[in-house]
C-alpha positions as semicolon CSV with decimal commas, in nm:
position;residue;x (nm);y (nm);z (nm)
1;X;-1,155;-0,998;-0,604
2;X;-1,151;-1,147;-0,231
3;X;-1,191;-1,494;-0,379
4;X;-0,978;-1,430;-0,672
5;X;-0,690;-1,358;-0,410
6;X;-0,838;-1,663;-0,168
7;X;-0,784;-1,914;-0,444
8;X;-0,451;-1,812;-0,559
9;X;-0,309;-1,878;-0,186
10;X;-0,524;-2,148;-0,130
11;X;-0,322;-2,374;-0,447
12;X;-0,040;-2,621;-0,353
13;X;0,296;-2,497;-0,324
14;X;0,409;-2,626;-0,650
15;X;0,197;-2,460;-0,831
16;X;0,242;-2,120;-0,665
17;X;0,656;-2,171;-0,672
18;X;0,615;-2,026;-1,022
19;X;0,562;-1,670;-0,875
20;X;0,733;-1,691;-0,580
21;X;1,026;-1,443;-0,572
22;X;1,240;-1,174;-0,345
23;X;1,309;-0,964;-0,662
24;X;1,106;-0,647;-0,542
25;X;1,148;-0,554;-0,943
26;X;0,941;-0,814;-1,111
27;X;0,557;-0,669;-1,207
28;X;0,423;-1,042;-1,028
29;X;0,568;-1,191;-0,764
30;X;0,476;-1,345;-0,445
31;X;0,597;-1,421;-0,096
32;X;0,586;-1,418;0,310
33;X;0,718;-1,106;0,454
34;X;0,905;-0,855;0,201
35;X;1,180;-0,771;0,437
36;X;1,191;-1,130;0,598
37;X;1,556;-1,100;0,621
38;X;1,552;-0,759;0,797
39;X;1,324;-0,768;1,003
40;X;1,347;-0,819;1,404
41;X;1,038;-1,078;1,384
42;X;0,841;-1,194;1,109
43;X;0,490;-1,155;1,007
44;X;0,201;-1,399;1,019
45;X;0,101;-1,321;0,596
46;X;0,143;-1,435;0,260
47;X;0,128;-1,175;-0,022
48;X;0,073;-1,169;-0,373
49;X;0,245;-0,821;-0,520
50;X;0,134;-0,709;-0,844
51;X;0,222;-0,357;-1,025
52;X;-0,091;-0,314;-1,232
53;X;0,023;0,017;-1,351
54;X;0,135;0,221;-1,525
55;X;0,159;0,003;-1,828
56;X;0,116;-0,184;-2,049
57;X;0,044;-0,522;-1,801
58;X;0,101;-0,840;-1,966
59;X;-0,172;-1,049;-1,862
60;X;0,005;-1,304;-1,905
61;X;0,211;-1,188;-1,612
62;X;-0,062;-1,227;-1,344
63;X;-0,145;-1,601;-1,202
64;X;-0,428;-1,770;-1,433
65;X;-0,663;-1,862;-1,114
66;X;-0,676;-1,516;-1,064
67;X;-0,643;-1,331;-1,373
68;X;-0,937;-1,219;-1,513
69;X;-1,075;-1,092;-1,189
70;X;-0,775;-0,864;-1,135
71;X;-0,803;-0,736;-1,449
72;X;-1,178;-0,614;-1,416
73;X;-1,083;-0,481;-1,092
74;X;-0,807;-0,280;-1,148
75;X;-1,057;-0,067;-1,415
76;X;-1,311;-0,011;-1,125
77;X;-1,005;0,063;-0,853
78;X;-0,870;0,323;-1,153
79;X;-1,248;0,500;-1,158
80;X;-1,256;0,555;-0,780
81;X;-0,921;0,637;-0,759
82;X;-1,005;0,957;-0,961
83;X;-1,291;1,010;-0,791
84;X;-1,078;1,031;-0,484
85;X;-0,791;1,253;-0,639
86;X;-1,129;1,503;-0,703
87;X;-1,247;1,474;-0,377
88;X;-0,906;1,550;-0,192
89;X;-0,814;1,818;-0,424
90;X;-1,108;2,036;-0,381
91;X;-1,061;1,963;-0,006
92;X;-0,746;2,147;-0,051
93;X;-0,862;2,433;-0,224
94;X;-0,747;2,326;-0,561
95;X;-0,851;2,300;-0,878
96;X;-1,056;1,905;-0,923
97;X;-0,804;1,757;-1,161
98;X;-0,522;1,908;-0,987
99;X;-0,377;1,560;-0,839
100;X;-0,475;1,378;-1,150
101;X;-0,267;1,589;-1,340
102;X;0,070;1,568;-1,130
103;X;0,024;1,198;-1,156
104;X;-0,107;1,095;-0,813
105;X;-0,296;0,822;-0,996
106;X;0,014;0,703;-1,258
107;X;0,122;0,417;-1,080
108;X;-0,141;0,127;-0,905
109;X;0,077;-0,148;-0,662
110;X;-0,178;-0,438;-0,583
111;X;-0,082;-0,641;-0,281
112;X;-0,325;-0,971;-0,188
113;X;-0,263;-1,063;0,120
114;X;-0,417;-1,417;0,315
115;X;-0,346;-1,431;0,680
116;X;-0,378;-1,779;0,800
117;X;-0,527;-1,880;1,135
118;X;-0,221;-1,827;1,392
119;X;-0,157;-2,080;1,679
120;X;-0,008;-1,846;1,867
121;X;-0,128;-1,479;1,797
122;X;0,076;-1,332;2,078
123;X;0,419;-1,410;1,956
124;X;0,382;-1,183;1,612
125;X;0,166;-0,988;1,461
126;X;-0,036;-0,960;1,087
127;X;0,129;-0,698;0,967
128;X;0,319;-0,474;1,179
129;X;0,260;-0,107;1,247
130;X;0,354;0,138;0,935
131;X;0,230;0,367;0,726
132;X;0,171;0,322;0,393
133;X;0,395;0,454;0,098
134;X;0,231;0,608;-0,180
135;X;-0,057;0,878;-0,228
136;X;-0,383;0,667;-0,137
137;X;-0,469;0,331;-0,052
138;X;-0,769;0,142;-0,112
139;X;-0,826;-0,150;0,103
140;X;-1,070;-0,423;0,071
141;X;-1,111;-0,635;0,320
142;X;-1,310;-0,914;0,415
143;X;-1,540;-0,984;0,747
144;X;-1,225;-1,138;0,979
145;X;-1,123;-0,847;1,120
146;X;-0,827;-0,731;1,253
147;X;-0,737;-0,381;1,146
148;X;-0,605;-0,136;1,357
149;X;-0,528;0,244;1,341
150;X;-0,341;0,420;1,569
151;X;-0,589;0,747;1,684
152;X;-0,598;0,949;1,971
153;X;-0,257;0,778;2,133
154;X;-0,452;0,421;2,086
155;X;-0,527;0,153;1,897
156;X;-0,823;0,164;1,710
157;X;-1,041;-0,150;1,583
158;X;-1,180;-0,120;1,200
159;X;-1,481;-0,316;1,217
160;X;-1,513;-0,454;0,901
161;X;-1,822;-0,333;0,694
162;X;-1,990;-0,581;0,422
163;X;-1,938;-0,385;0,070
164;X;-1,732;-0,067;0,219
165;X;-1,384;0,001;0,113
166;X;-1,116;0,168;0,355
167;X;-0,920;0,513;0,218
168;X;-0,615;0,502;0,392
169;X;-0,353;0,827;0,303
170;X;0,019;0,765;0,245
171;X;0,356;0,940;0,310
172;X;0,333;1,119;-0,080
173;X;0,021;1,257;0,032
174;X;0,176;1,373;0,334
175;X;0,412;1,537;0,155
176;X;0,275;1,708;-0,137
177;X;0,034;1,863;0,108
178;X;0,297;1,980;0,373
179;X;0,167;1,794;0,664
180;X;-0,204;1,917;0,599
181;X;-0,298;1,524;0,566
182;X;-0,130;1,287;0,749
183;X;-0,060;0,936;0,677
184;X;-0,206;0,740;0,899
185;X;-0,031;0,445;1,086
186;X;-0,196;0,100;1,082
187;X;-0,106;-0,266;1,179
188;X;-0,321;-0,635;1,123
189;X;-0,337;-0,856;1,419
190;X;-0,246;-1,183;1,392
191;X;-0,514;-1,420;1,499
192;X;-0,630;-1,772;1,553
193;X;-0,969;-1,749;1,349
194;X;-0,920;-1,721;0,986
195;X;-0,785;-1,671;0,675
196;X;-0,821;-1,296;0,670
197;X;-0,836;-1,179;0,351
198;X;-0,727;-0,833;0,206
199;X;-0,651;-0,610;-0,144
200;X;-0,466;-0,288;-0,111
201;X;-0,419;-0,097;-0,414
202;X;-0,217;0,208;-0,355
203;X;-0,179;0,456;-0,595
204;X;0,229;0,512;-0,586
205;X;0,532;0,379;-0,816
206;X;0,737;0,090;-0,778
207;X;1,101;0,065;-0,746
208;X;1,161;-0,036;-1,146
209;X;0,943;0,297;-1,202
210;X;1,179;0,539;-1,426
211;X;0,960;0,824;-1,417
212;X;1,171;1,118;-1,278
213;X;0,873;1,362;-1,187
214;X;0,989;1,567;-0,859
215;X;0,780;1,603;-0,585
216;X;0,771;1,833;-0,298
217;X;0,465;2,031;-0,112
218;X;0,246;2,227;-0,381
219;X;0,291;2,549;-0,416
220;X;-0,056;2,651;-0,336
221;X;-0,005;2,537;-0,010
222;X;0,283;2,698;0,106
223;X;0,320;3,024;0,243
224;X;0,538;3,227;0,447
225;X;0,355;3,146;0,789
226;X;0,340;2,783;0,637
227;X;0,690;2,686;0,512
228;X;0,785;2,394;0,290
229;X;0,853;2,128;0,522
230;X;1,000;1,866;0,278
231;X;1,253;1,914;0,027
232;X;1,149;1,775;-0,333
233;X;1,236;1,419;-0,426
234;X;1,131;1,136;-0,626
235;X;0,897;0,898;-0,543
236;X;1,069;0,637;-0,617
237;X;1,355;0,729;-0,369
238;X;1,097;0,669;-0,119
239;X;0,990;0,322;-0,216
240;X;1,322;0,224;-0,222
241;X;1,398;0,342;0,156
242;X;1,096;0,146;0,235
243;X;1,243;-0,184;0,133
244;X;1,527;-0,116;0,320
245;X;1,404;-0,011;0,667
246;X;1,210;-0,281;0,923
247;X;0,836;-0,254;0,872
248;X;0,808;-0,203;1,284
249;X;0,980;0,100;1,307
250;X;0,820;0,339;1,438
251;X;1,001;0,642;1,262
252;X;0,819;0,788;0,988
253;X;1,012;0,783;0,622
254;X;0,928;1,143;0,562
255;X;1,207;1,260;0,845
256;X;1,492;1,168;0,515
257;X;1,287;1,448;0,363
258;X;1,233;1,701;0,567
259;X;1,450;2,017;0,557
């Protein structure tokens, strides 16, 4: 997947114009920087966006050079995404299926992203601090380096790991479980050594998404001591603030939820 994602960046321009587009509503589309226009500085990335679900995916829709690839990846990424929605329900106290089954795992956003080497690494960054979106990401990443997560009041690095995958949670998993995960805040340094190479697939909507499922904190979790935080919304309201807000800012989306 790595080299399906290396070879699609690595074409000439003209060939890659075909999917180049700032229409955050097409399924396939690819860039530099989705909020280049809004944002105080821009980041050192090109990114190939692809909603992979929910269906039905044209193939047709995704760039040949990379096609087939994606394809037999997304039907691995769906397995261990389940796997995960398991795992973090019965870490709640819930029943397994109990994520699966309000959707968690509906929607899959691909992004591919290729850093290039950076002349000067000081002036901008990867990708700038954030947290992510939707319920769970899964990153793959390749042996460059140059992940950070903020822990402890510091930057931490993520030393790459041949064959691992990184679980990152998201602001919908923040708020379906009333704060008791937290999304965690990340940022890619830019670099001179490269291209870095990375796949996130995060199990969330899109902005096209018509699906008008509400979500707030789950029941089970909420008590008198322990208080909804967050009223319910859709998740698609919150992808769309994300487009509209600079990627650097430090202020969590979840604070245009919280009661």
């Amino acid at each position: 997947m790595l080299d399906g994602v290396r070879r699609f960046h690595e074409q000439d321009a003209e060939v890659k114009r075909e999917f180049y587009s700032r229409d955050i509503t097409k399924r396939v589309f690819y860039n530099t920087h989705f909020n280049f226009h809004k944002a105080s500085e821009v980041n050192w990335r090109d990114t190939l966006s692809c909603l992979l679900a929910p269906g039905p995916l044209d193939p047709h829709q995704l760039p040949s050079i990379c096609r087939d690839v994606t394809i037999k990846y997304l039907d691995h990424v769906k397995k261990l995404a389940l796997t995960l929605l398991e795992l973090f329900s019965e870490a709640l106290g819930l029943e397994r299926s109990y994520l699966k089954d309000i959707d968690c795992a509906k929607g899959i956003f691909m992004l591919g992203h290729y850093y290039p080497p950076c002349p000067e690494p000081e002036l901008t960054w990867g990708l700038s601090s954030h947290t992510d979106v939707g319920f769970v990401t899964i990153l793959l990443q390749d042996l460059v380096g140059g992940l950070q997560v903020f822990y402890e009041n510091q930057w931490i690095d993520v030393t790459p790991i041949p064959g691992a995958f990184i679980i990152n949670l998201g602001n919908m998993m923040q708020l379906i479980t009333n704060d008791k995960f937290i999304s965690v805040k990340h940022r890619v340094l830019a670099q001179k050594v490269g291209p870095r190479v990375s796949v996130s697939c995060s199990l969330r909507q899109h902005v096209q998404d018509e699906c008008q499922r509400m979500y707030g904190p789950i029941k089970e979790l909420v008590t008198k001591e322990n208080p909804p935080i967050y009223k319910e919304m859709k998740m698609s309201d919150l992808v769309k603030l994300a487009y509209t807000k600079e990627l650097d800012d430090d202020v969590s989306l979840l604070k245009h939820f919280r009661i």
